[in-house]
Coordinates of C-alpha atoms and ligand atoms in Angstrom, one line a residue:
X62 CA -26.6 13.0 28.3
X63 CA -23.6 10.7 28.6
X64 CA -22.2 8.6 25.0
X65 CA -20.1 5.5 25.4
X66 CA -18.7 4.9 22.2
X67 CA -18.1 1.3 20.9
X68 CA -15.7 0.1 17.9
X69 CA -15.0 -2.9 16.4
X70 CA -12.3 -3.0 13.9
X71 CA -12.0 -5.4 10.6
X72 CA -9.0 -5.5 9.5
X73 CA -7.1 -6.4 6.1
X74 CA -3.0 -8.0 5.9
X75 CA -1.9 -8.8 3.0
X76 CA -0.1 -12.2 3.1
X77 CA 4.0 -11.9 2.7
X78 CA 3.9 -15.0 0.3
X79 CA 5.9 -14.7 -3.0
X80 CA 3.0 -16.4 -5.1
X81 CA -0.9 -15.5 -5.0
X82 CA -3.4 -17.8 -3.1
X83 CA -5.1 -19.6 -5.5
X84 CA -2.0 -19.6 -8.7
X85 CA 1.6 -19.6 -9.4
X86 CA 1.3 -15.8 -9.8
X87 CA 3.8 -13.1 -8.6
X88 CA 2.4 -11.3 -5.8
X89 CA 5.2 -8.5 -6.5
X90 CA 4.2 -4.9 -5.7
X91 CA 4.6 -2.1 -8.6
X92 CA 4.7 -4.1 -11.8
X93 CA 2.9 -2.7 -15.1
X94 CA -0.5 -3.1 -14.9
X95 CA -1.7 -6.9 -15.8
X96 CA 1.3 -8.4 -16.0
X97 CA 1.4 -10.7 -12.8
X98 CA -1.8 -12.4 -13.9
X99 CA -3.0 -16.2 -15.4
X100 CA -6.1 -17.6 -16.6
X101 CA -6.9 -18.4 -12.9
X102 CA -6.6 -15.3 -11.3
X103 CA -8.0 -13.7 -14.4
X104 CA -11.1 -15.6 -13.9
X105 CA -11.4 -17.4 -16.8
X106 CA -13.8 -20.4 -17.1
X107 CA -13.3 -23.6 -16.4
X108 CA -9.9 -23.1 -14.7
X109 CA -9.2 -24.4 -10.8
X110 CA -8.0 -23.0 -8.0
X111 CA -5.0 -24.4 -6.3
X112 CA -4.4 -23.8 -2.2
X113 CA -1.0 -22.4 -1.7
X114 CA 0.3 -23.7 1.4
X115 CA 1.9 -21.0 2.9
X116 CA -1.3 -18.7 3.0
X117 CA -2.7 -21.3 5.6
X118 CA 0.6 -21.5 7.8
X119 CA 0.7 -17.9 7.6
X120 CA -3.1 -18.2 8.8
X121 CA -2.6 -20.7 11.7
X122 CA 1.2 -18.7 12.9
X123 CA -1.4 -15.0 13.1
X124 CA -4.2 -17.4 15.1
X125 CA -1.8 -18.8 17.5
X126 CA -0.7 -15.4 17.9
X127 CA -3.6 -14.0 19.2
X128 CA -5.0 -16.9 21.5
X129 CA -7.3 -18.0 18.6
X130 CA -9.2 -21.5 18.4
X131 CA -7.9 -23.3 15.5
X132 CA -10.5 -24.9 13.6
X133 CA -9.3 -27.9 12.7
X134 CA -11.6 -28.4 9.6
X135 CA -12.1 -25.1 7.9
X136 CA -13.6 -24.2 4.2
X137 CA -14.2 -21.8 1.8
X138 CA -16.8 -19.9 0.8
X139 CA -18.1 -18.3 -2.3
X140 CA -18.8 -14.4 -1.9
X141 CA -20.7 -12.9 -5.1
X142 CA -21.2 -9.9 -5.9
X143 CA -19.9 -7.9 -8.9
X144 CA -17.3 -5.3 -9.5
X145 CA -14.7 -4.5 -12.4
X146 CA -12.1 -5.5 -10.1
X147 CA -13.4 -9.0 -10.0
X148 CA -13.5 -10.7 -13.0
X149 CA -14.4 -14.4 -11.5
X150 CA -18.0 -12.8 -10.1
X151 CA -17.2 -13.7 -6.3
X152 CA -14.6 -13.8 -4.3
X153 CA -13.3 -16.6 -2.9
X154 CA -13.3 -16.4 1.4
X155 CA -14.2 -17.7 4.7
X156 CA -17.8 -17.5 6.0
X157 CA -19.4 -20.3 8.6
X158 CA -16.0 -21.9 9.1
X159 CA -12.8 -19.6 9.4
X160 CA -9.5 -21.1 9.9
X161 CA -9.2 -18.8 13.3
X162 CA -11.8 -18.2 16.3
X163 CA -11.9 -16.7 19.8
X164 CA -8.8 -15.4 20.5
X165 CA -7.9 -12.0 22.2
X166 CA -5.1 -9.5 22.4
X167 CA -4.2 -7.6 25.2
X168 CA -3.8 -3.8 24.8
X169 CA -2.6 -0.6 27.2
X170 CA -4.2 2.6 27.3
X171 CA -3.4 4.5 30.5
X172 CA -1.6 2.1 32.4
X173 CA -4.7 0.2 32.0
X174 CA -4.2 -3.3 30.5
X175 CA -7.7 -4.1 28.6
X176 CA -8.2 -7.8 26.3
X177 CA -10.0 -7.1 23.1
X178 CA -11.5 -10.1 21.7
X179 CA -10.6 -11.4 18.1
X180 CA -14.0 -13.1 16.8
X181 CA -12.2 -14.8 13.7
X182 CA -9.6 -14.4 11.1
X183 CA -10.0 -16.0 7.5
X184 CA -8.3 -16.4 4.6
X185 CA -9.6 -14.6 1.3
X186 CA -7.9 -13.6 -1.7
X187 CA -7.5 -9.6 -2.9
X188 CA -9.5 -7.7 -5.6
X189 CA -8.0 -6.0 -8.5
X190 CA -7.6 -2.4 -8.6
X191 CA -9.6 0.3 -10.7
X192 CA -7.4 3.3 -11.6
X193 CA -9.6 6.3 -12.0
X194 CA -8.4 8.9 -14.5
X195 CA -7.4 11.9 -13.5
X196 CA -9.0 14.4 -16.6
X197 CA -10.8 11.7 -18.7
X198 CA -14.5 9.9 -17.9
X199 CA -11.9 6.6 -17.8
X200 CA -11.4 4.0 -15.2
X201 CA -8.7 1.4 -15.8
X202 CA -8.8 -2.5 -14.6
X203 CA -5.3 -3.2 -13.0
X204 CA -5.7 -7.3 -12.4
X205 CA -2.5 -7.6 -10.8
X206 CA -3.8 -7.7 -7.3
X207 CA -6.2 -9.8 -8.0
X208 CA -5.9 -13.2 -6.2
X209 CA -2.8 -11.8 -3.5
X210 CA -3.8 -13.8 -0.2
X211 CA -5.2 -11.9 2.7
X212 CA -6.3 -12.7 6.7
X213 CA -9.2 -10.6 7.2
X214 CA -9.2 -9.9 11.1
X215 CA -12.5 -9.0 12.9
X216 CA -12.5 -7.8 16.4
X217 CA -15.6 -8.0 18.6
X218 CA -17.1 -4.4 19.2
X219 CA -14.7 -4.3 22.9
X220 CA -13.3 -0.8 21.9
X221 CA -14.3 1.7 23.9
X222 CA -12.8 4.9 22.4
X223 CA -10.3 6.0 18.8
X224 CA -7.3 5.7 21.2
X225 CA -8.2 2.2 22.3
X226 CA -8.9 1.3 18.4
X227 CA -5.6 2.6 17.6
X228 CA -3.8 0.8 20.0
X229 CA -4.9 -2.3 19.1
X230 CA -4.6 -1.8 15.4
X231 CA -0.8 -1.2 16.4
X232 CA -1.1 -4.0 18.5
X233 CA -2.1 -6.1 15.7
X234 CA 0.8 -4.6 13.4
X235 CA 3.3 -5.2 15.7
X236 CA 2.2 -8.8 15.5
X237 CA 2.0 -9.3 12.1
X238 CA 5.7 -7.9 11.4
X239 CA 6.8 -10.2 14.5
X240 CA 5.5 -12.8 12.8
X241 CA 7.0 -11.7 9.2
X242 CA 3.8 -12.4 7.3
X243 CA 2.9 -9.2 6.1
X244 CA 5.0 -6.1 5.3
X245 CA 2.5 -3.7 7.1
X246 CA 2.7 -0.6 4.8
X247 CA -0.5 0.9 5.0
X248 CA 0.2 3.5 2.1
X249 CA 0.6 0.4 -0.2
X250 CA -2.7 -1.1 1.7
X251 CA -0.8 -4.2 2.6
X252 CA -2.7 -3.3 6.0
X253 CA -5.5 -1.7 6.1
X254 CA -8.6 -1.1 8.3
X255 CA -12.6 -0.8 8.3
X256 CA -13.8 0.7 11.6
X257 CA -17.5 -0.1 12.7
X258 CA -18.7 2.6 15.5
X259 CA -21.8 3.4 17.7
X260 CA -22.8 5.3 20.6
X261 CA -24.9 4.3 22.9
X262 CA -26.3 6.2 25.9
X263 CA -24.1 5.3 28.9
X264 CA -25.6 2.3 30.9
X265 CA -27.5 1.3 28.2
X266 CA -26.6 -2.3 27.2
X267 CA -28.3 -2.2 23.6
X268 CA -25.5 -1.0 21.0
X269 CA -26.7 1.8 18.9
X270 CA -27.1 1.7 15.3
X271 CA -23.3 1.3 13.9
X272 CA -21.8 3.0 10.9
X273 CA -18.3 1.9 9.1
X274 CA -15.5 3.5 8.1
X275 CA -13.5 2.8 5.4
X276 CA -10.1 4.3 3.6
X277 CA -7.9 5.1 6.2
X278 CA -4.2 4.8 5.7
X279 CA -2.5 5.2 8.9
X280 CA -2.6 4.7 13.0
X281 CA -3.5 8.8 12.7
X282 CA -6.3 8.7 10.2
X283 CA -8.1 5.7 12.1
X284 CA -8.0 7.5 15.4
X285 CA -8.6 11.0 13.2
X286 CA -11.4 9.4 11.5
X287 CA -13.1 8.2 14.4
X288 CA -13.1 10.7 16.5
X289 CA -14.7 12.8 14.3
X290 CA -17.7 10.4 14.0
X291 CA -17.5 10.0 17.6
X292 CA -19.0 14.1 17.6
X293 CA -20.9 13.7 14.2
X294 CA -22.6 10.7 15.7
X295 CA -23.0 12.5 18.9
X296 CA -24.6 15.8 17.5
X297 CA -26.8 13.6 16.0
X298 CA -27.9 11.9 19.0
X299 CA -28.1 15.3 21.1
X300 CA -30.2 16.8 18.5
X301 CA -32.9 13.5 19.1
X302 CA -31.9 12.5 15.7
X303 CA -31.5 8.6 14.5
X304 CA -27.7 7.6 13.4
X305 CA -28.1 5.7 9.8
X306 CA -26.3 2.8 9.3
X307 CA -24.3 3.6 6.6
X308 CA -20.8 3.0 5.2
X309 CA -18.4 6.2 5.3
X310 CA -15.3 7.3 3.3
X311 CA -12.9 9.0 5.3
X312 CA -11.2 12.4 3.5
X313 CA -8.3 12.7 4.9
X314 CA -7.9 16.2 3.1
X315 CA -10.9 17.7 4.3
X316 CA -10.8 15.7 7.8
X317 CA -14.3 14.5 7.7
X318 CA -16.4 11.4 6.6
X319 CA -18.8 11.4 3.8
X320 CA -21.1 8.9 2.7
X321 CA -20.4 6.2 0.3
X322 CA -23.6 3.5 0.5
X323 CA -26.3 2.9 3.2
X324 CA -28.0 0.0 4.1
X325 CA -30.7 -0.4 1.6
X326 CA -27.7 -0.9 -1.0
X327 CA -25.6 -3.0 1.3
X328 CA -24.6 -6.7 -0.6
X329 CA -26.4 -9.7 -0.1
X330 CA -23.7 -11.9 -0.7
X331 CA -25.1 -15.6 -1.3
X332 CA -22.6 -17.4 0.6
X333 CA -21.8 -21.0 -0.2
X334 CA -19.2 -23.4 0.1
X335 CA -16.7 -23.1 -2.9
X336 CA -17.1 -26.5 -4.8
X337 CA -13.9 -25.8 -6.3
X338 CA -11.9 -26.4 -3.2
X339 CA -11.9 -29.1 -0.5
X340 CA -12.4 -28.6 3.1
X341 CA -9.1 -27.6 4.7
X342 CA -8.0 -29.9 7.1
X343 CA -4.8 -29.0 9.5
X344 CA -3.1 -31.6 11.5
X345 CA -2.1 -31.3 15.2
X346 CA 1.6 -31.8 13.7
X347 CA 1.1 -28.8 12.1
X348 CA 0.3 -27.3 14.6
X349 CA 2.6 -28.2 16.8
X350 CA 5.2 -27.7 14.5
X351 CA 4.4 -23.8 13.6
X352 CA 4.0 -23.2 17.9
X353 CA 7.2 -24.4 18.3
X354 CA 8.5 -21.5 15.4
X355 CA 6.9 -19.1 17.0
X356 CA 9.4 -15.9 17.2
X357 CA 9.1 -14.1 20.4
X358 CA 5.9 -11.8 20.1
X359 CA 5.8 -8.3 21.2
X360 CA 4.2 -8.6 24.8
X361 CA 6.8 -11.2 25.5
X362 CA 9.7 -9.1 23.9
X363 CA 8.3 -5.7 26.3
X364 CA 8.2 -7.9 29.5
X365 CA 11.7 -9.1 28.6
X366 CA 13.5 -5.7 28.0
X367 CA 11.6 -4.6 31.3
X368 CA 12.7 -7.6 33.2
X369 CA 16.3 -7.2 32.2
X370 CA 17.1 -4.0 31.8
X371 CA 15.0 -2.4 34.0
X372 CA 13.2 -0.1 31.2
X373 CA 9.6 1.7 32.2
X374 CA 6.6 0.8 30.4
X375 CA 6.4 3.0 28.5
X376 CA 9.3 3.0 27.0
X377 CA 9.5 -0.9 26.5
X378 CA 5.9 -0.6 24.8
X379 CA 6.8 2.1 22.3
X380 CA 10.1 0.4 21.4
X381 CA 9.1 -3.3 20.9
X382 CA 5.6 -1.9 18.9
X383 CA 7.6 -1.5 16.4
X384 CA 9.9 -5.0 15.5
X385 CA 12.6 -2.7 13.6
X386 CA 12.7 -0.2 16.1
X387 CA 13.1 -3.0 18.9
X388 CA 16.1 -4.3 16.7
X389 CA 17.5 -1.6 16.4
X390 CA 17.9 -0.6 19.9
X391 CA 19.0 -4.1 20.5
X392 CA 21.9 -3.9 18.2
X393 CA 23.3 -0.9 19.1
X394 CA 23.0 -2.8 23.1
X395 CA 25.3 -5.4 21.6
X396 CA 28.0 -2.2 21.6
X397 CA 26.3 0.1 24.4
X398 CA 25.2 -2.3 27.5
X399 CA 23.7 0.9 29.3
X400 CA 19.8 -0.1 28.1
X401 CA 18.1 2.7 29.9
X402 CA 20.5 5.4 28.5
X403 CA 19.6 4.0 25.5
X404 CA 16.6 3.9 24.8
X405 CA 15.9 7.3 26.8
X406 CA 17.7 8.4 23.7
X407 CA 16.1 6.4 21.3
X408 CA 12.5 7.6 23.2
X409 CA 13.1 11.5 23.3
X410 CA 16.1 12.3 20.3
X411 CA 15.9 9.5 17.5
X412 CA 12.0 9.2 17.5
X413 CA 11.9 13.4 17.7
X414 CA 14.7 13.3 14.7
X415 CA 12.2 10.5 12.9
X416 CA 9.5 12.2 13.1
X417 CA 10.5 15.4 12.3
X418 CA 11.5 14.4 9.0
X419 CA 8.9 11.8 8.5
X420 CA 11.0 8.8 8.3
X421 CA 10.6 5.4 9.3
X422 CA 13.8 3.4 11.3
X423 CA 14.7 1.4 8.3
X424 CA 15.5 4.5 6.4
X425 CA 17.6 6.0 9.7
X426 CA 20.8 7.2 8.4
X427 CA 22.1 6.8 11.8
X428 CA 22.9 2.9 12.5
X429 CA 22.5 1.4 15.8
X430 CA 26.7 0.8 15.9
X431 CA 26.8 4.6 14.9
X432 CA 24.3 5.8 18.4
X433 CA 26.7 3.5 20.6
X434 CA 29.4 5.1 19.5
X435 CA 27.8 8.6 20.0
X436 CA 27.0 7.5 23.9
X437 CA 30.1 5.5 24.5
X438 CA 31.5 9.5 23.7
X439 CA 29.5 11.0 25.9
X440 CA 30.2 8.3 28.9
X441 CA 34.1 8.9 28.4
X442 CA 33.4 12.4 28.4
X443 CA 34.7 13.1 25.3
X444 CA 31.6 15.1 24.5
X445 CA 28.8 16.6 26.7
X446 CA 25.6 15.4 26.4
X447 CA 24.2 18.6 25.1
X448 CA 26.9 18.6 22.3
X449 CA 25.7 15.1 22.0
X450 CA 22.7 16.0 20.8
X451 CA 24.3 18.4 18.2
X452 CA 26.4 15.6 17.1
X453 CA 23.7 13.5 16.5
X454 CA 21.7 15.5 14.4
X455 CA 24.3 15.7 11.5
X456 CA 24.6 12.4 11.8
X457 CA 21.4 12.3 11.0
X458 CA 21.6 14.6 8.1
X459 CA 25.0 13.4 6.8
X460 CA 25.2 9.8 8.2
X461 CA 28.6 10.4 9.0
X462 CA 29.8 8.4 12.4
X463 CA 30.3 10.4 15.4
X464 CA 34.0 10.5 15.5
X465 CA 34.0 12.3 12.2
X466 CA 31.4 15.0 12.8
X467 CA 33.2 15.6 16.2
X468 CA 36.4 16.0 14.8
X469 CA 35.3 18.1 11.6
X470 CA 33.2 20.4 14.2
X471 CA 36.2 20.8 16.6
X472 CA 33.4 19.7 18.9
X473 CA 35.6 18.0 22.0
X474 CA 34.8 18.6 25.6
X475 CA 37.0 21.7 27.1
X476 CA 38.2 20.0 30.0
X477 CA 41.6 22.1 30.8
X478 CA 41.2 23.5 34.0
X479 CA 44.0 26.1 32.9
X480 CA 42.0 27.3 29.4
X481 CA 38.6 27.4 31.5
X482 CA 40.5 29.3 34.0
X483 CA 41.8 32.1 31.8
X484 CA 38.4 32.7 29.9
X485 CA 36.5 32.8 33.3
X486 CA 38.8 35.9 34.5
X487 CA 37.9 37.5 31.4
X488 CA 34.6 37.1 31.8
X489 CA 34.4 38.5 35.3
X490 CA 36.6 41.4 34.2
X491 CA 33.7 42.0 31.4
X492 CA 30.9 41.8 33.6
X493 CA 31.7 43.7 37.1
X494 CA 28.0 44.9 38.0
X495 CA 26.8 41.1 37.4
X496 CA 29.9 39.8 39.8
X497 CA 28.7 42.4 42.3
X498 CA 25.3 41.5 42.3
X499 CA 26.0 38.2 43.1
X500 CA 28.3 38.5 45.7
X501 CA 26.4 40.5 47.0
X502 CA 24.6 37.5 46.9
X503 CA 22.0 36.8 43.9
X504 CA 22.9 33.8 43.3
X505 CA 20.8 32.8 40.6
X506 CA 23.4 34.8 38.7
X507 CA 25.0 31.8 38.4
X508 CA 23.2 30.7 35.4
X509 CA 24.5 33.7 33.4
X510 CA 28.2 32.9 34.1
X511 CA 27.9 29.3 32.7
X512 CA 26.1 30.3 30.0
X513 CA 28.6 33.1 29.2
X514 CA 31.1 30.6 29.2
X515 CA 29.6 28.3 27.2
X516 CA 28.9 30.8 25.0
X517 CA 33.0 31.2 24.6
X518 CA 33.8 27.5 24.0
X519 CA 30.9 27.0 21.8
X520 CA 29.4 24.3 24.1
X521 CA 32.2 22.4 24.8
X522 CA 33.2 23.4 28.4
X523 CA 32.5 20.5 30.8
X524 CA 29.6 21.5 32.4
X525 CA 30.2 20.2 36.0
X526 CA 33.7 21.3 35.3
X527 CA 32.8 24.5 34.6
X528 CA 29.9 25.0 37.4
X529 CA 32.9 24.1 39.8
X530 CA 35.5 26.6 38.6
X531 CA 33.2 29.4 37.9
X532 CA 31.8 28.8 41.5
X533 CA 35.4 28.9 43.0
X534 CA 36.3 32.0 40.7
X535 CA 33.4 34.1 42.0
X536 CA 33.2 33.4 45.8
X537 CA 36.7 33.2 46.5
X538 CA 37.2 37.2 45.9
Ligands
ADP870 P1 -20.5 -6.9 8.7 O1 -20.2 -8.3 8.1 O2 -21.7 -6.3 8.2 O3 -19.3 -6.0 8.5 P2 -20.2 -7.9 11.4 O4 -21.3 -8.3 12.3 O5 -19.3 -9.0 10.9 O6 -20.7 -7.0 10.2 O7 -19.3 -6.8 12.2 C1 -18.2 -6.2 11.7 C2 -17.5 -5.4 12.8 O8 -18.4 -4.5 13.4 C3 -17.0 -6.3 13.9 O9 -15.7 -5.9 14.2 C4 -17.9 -6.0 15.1 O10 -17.3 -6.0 16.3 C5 -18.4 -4.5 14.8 N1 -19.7 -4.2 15.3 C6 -20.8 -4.9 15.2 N2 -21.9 -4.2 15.7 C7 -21.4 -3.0 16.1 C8 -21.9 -1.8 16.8 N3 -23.2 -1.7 17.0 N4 -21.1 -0.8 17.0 C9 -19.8 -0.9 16.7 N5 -19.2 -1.9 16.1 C10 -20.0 -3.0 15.9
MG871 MG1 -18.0 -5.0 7.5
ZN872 ZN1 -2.5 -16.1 -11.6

């Protein structure tokens, strides 16, 4: 029996505003517990909420984004439930009418261009944060949190596999840090993701009965995570058992999912407009205005570098998903106009060099004026591309500029005809069976004699340089 496996994601950004939604609060990261708080935030009775401003611009500029209706007239809604981390009793949201509706983003998974459909966004504020002791029976309420403004995005279940969820929850990061309104670190759960998933038998139009997965803190968990409930679920199925609907904390230690509530305890939430706050109503000069700020987004930036530089796919994908690494590689352009050089670099030795040592761009000790320099080298023949590639990884240890680690190294390209010349005799003096061999025509010998000289100049010999005179040397006798 055949599985087709459906997702739908719903997904958490933290809003980049310097105050929280509903105060005058910091909405700083990191400070001692409690200390960015006010009677509002803290819940205290009798106090009033007051709209910030930005959280709805910040709203509108992610629904524009993503092809999303803009309700015009949107509200808030009260959702209750109770939890240490939420002292009001509720938590202020969006239920029947969200700012953001309808919209789609388009994602690629194997050449293939698929739209996944946004169903809303909405605008709520955070929870606080409960920090569990480590050897005591102690939890700790850190109200800080509490009150930071959040979009809440909720995808329709169009997902039709883990890669295609993780490409669209990159697809949504990129946006949001093209748009500057959320920092998008996961580890700090500025953006963060719940996945719903099912299987149904292929064919079969009904979706099968869904479970959700929560607590996963990077593009590799999600994917991780849900291909693993893609086989639980599956097993399940095979064995003519019944998936329960159930919520699911992913361990990423362990690499599995284990439960955390089902159904039967789910929340019923007793939504109803917040009396508290007024029906939010946007004006199409608003509108207008934030569409005509718009930066460039990262579809538009991808068909751009393909257009005019002549980049593949590929490549143009993987460097503008990531709005640092897309700015990167156009700075260092400003210095190195050779854009396909470039970012085949960028592609196979900086992202290699990245991820090796489990960095981000920002914290790239290499700077983009540093890698044009290091090519511009190459092009002038100063050094060989293999040395290159030497070069570059001290750089990326020391962050020392090219010219420097080239010089220190003694790393220059041998190009003297006159010093190749001399070490080539002695290597045919030292290796008479290997010359006769391949005069006497094994050719492939050829590949030993290069790499014996490069073995004497310690890389540097000019490799078509060298091909040519070692050629010359050998068939002329
Ligand atoms: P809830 O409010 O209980 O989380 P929603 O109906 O709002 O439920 O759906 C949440 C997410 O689950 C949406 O992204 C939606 O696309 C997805 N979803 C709904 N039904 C299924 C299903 N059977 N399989 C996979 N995903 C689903
Ligand atoms: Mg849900
Ligand atoms: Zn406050």
């Amino acid at each position: 029996m055949e599985f087709e496996t459906v997702i739908g994601l719903e997904i958490h950004a933290q809003l980049k505003t310097n105050t929280k939604i509903f105060c005058g609060c910091s909405t700083e990261f990191g400070k001692p517990p409690n200390t960015n708080t006010c009677p509002v935030c803290l819940g205290m009775p009798g106090v009033l909420p007051v709209l910030n401003r930005t959280v709805v611009e910040y709203a509108i500029r992610m629904g524009l984004a993503t092809n999303c209706e803009i309700n015009r007239t949107n509200q808030f809604a009260r959702k209750n439930y109770f939890y240490p981390d939420l002292p009001k009793g509720y938590q202020i949201s969006q239920f029947e009418l969200p700012i953001c509706e309808h919209g789609w983003v388009e994602i690629t998974v194997d050449d293939t261009i698929k739209r996944i459909g946004l169903t809303r966004i909405h605008m709520e504020e955070d929870a606080g944060k409960l920090i569990h002791d480590d050897h005591e029976p102690v939890s700790y309420v850190d109200l800080n949190r509490t009150g930071t403004p959040l979009i809440e995005i909720v995808s329709e279940p169009d997902l039709r596999s883990p890669e295609e969820a993780a490409a669209y929850l990159r697809k949504l990061h990129a946006i949001v840090r093209y748009l500057d309104i959320c920092d998008g670190n996961m580890q700090e759960g500025s953006f963060r993701c719940d996945a719903n998933i099912s299987l149904r038998p292929k064919g079969q139009e009904a979706f099968g009965t869904r479970t959700e997965l929560k607590n996963m803190n990077s593009f590799r968990n999600v994917q991780k995570a849900l291909e693993y409930e893609v086989r639980r679920q599956r097993d399940i199925l095979l064995d003519g058992g019944k998936v329960v609907q159930q919520t699911l904390l992913w361990d990423p230690d362990t690499n599995r999912t284990n439960a955390m509530r089902s159904k039967e305890e789910a929340h019923d939430y007793r939504y109803f407009p917040d009396p508290d706050l007024v029906p939010i109503v946007i004006s199409e000069e608003w509108i207008n205005e934030i569409t005509v700020s718009l930066p460039e987004l990262p579809h538009q930036r991808k068909s751009r570098l393909i257009e005019t530089l002549g980049l593949s796919e590929d490549d143009a994908g993987i460097i503008t998903g990531d709005r640092e690494l897309a700015d990167y590689f156009e700075t260092a352009l400003v210095r190195y106009d050779n854009g396909k050089k470039l970012a085949n670099w960028i592609m196979t030795e900086l992202l290699r060099e990245l991820k090796e040592r489990d960095q981000e761009i920002s914290q790239c000790q290499v700077t983009p004026d540093g890698l044009a320099e290091l090519l511009t080298m190459v092009d002038k023949g100063t050094i060989s591309g293999k040395i290159a590639k030497t070069v570059f990884q001290e750089m990326m240890v020391s962050g020392k500029d090219a010219g420097t680690v080239v010089k220190e190294k003694n790393l220059v390209q041998m190009s003297d005809e006159g010093d190749l010349l001399k070490m080539i005799d002695e290597i045919i003096s030292a290796n008479p069976d290997q010359v006769t061999e391949y005069r006497g025509g094994k050719t492939k010998l050829m590949g030993f004699f290069v790499g014996q000289l490069m073995q004497k100049t310690k890389g540097r010999a000019n490799p078509q340089l060298a091909n040519q005179l070692l050629a010359k040397a050998l068939d002329n006798k």
